mmCIF file of C-alpha atoms in Angstrom:
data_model
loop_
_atom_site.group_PDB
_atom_site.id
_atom_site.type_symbol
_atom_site.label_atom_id
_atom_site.label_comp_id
_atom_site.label_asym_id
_atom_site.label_seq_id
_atom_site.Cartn_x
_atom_site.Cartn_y
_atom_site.Cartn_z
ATOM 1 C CA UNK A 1 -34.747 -1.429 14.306
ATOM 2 C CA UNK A 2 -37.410 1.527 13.849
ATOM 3 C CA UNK A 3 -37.793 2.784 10.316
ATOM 4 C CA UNK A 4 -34.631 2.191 8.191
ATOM 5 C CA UNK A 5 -32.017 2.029 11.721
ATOM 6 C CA UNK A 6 -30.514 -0.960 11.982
ATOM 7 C CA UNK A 7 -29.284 -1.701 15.875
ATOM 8 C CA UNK A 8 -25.496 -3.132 15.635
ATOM 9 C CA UNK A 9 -23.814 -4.265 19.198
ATOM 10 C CA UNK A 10 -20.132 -5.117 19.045
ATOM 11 C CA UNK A 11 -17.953 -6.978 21.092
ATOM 12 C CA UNK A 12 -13.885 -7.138 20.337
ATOM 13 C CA UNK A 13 -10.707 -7.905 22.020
ATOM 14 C CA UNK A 14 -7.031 -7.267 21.389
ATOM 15 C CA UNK A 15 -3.726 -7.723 22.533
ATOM 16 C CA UNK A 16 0.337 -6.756 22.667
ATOM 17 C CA UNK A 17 3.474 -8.540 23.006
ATOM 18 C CA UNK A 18 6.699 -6.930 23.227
ATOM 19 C CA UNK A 19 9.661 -9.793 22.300
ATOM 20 C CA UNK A 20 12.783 -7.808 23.773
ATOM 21 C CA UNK A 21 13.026 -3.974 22.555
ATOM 22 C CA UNK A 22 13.052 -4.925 18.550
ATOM 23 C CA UNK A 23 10.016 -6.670 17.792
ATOM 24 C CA UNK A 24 6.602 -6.370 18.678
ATOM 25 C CA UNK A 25 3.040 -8.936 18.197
ATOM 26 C CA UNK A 26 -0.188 -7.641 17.766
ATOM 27 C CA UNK A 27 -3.649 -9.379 17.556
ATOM 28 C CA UNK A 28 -7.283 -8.195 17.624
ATOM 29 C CA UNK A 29 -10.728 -10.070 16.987
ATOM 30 C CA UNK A 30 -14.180 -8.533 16.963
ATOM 31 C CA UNK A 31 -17.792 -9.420 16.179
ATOM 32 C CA UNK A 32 -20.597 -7.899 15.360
ATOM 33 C CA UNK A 33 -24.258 -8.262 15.696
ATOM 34 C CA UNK A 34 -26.952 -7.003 13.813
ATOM 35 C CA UNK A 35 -30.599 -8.104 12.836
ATOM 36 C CA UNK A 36 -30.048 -11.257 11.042
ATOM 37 C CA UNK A 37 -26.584 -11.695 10.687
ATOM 38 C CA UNK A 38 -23.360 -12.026 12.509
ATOM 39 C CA UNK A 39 -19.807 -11.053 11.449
ATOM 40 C CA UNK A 40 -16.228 -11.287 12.565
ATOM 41 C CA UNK A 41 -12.767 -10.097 12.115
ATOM 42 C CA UNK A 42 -9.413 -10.544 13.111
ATOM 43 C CA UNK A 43 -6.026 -9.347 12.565
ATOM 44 C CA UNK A 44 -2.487 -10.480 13.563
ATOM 45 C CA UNK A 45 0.757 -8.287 12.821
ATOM 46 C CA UNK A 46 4.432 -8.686 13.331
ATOM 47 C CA UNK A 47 7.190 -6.022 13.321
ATOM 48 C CA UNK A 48 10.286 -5.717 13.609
ATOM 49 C CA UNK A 49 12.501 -2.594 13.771
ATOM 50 C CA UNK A 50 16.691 -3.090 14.444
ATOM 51 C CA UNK A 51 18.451 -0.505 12.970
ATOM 52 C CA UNK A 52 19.018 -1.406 9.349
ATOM 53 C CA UNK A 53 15.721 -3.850 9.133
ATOM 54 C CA UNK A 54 12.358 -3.041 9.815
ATOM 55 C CA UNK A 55 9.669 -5.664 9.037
ATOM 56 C CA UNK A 56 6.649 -6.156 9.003
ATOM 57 C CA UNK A 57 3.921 -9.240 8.839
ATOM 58 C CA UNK A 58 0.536 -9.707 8.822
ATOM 59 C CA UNK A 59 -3.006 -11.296 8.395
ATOM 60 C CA UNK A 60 -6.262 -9.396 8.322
ATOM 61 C CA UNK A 61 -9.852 -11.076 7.765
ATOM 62 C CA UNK A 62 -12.915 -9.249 7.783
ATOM 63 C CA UNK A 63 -16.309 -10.252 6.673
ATOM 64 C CA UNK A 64 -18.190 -7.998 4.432
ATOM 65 C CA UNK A 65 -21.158 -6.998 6.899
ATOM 66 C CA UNK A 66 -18.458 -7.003 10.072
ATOM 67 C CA UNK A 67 -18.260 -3.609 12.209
ATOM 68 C CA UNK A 68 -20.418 -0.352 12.138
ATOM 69 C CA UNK A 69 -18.937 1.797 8.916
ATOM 70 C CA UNK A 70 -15.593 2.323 11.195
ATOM 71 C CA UNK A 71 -13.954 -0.383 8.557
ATOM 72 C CA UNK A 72 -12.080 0.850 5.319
ATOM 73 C CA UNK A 73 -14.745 -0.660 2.798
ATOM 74 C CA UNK A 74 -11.948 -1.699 0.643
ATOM 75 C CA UNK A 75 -10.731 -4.180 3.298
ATOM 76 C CA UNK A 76 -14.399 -5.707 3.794
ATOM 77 C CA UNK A 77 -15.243 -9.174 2.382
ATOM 78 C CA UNK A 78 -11.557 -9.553 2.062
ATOM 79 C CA UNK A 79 -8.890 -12.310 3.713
ATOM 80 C CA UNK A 80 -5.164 -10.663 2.844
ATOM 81 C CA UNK A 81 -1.596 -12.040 4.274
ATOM 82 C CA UNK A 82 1.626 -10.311 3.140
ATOM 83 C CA UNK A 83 5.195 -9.412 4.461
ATOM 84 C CA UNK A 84 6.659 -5.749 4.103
ATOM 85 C CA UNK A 85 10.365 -5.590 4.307
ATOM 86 C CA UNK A 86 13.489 -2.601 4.152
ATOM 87 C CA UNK A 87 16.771 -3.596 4.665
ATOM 88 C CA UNK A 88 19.403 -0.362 4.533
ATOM 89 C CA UNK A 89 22.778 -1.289 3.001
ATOM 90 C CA UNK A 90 24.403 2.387 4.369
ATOM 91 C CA UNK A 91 23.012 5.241 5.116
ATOM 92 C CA UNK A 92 22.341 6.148 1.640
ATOM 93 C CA UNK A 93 21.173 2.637 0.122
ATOM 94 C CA UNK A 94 18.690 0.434 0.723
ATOM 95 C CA UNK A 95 16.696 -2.891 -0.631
ATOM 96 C CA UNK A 96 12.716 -2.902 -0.085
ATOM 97 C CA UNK A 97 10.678 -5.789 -0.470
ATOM 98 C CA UNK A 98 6.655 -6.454 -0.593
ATOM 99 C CA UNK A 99 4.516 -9.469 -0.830
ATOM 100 C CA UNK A 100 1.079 -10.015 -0.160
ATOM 101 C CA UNK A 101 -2.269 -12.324 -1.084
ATOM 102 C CA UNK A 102 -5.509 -10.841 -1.728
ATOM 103 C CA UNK A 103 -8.569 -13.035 -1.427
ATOM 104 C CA UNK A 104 -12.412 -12.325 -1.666
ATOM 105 C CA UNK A 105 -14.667 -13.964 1.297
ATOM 106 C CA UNK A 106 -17.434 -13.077 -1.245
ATOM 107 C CA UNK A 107 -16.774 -15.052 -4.952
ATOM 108 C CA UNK A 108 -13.726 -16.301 -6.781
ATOM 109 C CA UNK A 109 -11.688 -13.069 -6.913
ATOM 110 C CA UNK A 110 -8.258 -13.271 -5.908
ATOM 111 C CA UNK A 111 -4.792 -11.458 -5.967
ATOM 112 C CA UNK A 112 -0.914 -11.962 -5.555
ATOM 113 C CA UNK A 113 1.499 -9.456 -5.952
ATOM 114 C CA UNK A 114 4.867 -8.596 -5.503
ATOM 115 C CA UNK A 115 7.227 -5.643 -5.413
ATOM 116 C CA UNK A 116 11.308 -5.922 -5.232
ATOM 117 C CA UNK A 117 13.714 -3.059 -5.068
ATOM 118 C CA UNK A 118 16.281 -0.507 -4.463
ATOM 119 C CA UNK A 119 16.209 2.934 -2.989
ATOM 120 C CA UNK A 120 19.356 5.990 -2.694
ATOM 121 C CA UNK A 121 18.972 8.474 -0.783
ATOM 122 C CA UNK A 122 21.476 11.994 -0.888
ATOM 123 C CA UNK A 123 21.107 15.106 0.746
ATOM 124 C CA UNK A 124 19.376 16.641 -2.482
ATOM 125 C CA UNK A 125 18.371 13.659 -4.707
ATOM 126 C CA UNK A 126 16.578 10.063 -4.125
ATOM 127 C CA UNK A 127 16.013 7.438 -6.572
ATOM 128 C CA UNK A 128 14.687 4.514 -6.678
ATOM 129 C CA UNK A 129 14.235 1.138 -9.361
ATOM 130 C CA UNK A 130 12.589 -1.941 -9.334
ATOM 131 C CA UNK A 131 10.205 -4.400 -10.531
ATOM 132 C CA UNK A 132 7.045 -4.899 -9.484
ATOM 133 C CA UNK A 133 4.551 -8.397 -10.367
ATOM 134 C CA UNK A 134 0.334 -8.497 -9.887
ATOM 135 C CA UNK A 135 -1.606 -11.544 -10.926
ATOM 136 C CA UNK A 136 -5.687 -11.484 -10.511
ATOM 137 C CA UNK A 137 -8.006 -14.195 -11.055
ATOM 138 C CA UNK A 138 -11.403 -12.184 -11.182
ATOM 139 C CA UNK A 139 -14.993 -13.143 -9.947
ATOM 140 C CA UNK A 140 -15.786 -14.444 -13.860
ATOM 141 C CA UNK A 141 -12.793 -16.799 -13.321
ATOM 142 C CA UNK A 142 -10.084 -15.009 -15.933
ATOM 143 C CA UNK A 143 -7.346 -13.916 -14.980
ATOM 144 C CA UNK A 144 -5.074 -10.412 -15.404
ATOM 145 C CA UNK A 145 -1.449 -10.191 -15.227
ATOM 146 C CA UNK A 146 1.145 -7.578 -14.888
ATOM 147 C CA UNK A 147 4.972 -7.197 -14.575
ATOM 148 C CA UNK A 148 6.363 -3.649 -14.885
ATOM 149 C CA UNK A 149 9.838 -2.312 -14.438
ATOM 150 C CA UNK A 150 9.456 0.390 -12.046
ATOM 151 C CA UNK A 151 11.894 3.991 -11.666
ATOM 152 C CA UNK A 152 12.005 7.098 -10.281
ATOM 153 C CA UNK A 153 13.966 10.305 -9.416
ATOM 154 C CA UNK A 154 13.318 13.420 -6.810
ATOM 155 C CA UNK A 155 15.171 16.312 -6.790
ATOM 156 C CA UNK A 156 15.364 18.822 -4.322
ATOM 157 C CA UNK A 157 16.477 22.527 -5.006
ATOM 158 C CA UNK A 158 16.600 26.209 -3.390
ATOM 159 C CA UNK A 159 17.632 25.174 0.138
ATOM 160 C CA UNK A 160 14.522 22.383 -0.501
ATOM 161 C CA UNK A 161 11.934 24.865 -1.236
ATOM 162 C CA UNK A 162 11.368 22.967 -4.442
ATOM 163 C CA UNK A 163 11.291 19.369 -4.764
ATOM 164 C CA UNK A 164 10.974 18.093 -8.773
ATOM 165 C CA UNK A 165 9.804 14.061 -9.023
ATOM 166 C CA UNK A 166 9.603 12.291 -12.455
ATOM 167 C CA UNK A 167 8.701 8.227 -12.317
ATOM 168 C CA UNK A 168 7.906 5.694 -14.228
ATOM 169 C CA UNK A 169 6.594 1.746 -14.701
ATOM 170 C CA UNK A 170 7.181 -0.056 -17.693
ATOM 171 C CA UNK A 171 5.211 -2.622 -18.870
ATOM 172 C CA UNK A 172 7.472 -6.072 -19.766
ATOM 173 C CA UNK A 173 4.352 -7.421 -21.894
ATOM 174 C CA UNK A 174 0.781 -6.947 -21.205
ATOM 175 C CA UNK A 175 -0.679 -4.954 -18.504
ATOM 176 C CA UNK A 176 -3.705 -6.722 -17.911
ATOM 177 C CA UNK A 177 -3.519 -5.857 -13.980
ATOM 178 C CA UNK A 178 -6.082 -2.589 -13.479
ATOM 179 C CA UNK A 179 -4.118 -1.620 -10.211
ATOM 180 C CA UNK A 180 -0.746 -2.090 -12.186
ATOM 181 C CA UNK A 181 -0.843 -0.353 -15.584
ATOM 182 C CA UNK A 182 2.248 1.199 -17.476
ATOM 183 C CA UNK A 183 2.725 4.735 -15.849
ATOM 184 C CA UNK A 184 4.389 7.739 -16.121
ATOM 185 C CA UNK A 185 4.122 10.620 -13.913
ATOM 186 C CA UNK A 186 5.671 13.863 -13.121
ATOM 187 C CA UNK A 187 5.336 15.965 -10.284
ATOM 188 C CA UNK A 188 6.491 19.349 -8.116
ATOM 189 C CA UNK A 189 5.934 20.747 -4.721
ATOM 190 C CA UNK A 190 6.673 24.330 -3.808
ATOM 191 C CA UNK A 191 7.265 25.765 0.019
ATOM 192 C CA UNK A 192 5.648 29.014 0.096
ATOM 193 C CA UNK A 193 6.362 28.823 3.644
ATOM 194 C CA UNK A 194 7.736 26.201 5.962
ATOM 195 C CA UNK A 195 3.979 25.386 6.801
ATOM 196 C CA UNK A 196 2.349 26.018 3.491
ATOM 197 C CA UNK A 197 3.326 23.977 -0.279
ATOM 198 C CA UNK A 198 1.951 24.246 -3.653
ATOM 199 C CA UNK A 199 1.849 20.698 -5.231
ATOM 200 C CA UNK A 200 1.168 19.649 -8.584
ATOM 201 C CA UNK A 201 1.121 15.778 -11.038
ATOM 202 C CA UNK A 202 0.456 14.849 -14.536
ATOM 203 C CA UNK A 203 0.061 11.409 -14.901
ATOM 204 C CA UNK A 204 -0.300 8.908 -17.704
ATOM 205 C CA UNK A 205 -1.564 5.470 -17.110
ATOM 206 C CA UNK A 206 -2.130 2.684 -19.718
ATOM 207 C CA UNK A 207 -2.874 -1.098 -19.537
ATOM 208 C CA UNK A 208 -5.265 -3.177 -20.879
ATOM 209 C CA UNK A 209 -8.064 -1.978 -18.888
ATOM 210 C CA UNK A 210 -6.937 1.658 -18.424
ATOM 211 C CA UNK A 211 -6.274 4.821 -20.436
ATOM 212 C CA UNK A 212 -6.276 7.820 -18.482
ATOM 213 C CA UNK A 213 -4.582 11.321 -18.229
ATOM 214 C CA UNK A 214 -4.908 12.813 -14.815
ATOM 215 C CA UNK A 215 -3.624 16.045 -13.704
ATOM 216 C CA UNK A 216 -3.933 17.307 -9.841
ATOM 217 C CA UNK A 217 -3.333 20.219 -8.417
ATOM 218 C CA UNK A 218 -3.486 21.915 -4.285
ATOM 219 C CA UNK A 219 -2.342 23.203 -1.066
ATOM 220 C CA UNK A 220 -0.589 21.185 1.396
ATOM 221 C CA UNK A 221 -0.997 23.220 5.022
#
């Protein structure tokens, strides 16, 4: 090191599998050196597309001082396992399923969550409902829970130039969970052009550790 730079080397390795034309392994593991302390990572996904199915499992690890900045930070210190599923009824209904566990490398923090639901799809209106379950056990050793019943509705109009989006999740007891409040949202995107949309959301979120009003507004090019 000379000053405040810090040298890193890293050294990593991954691979593919292809199981017939459907499903596909991945795995990668890395390591990282700098003055004074070592790090490693790893990850190993599954998926699986067939038609009406796609699927998708995995396991990621990453210790907080791993890699040289090119890691999401959110993902550092973490060790997270979960299953993403979609399953299409028709061609205008379909079942979606998520599951995953959350822990920290770093103290007692921990999450589990899971999402269940249903999704229909028209030429000029989706909507979706479900229900949707967090559970954290912070670094302090409490806990925060959340189960919310969770809807929504798009609407497209003028030949899709404008596209109209109203949800909502609501709360079936406490909302404890800060990543899974009771919220309400509405929203609208506008195509000035086919490469150029004016997009707008007002949202409302409440829980026990949240009370916020948020309102967003841009260009999409």
């Amino acid at each position: 090191s000379a000053g405040n730079t810090v040298r890193t080397n890293m050294g990593a390795v991954d691979a593919r599998l292809r199981l017939g034309e459907n499903t596909e392994v991945r795995a990668e593991a890395g390591m990282s050196f700098a003055s004074g302390s070592d790090a490693q990572a790893w990850l190993v996904e599954a998926e699986h597309h067939d038609g009406k199915l796609d699927l998708l499992a995995y396991a990621r690890y990453a210790e907080r001082d791993f890699g040289v900045g090119q890691t999401n930070g959110a993902e550092l210190g973490r060790r997270k396992f979960g299953l993403d599923a979609r399953y299409r009824l028709n061609e205008a209904l379909a079942v979606t399923l998520s599951a995953w566990r959350d822990d920290s490398l770093d103290d007692a923090s921990r999450r589990t969550a899971f999402q269940a639901g249903a999704s229909w799809r028209s030429r000029n209106t989706d909507a979706r409902l479900g229900l949707g379950l967090m559970h954290d056990r912070l670094a302090d050793g409490s806990t925060a829970k959340s189960t919310v019943v969770e809807g929504g509705v798009t609407q497209r109009m003028l030949g899709n130039k404008l596209e109209l989006s109203a949800s909502s999740s609501i709360a079936l007891g406490k909302a404890e969970a800060i990543d899974l409040p009771e919220r309400h949202r509405l929203s609208a995107r506008y195509a000035v052009t086919s490469d150029i949309k004016l997009v707008g959301t007002y949202e409302i979120a409440k829980g026990e550790g949240i009370d916020a009003r948020t309102a967003r507004a841009g260009v999409e090019i």
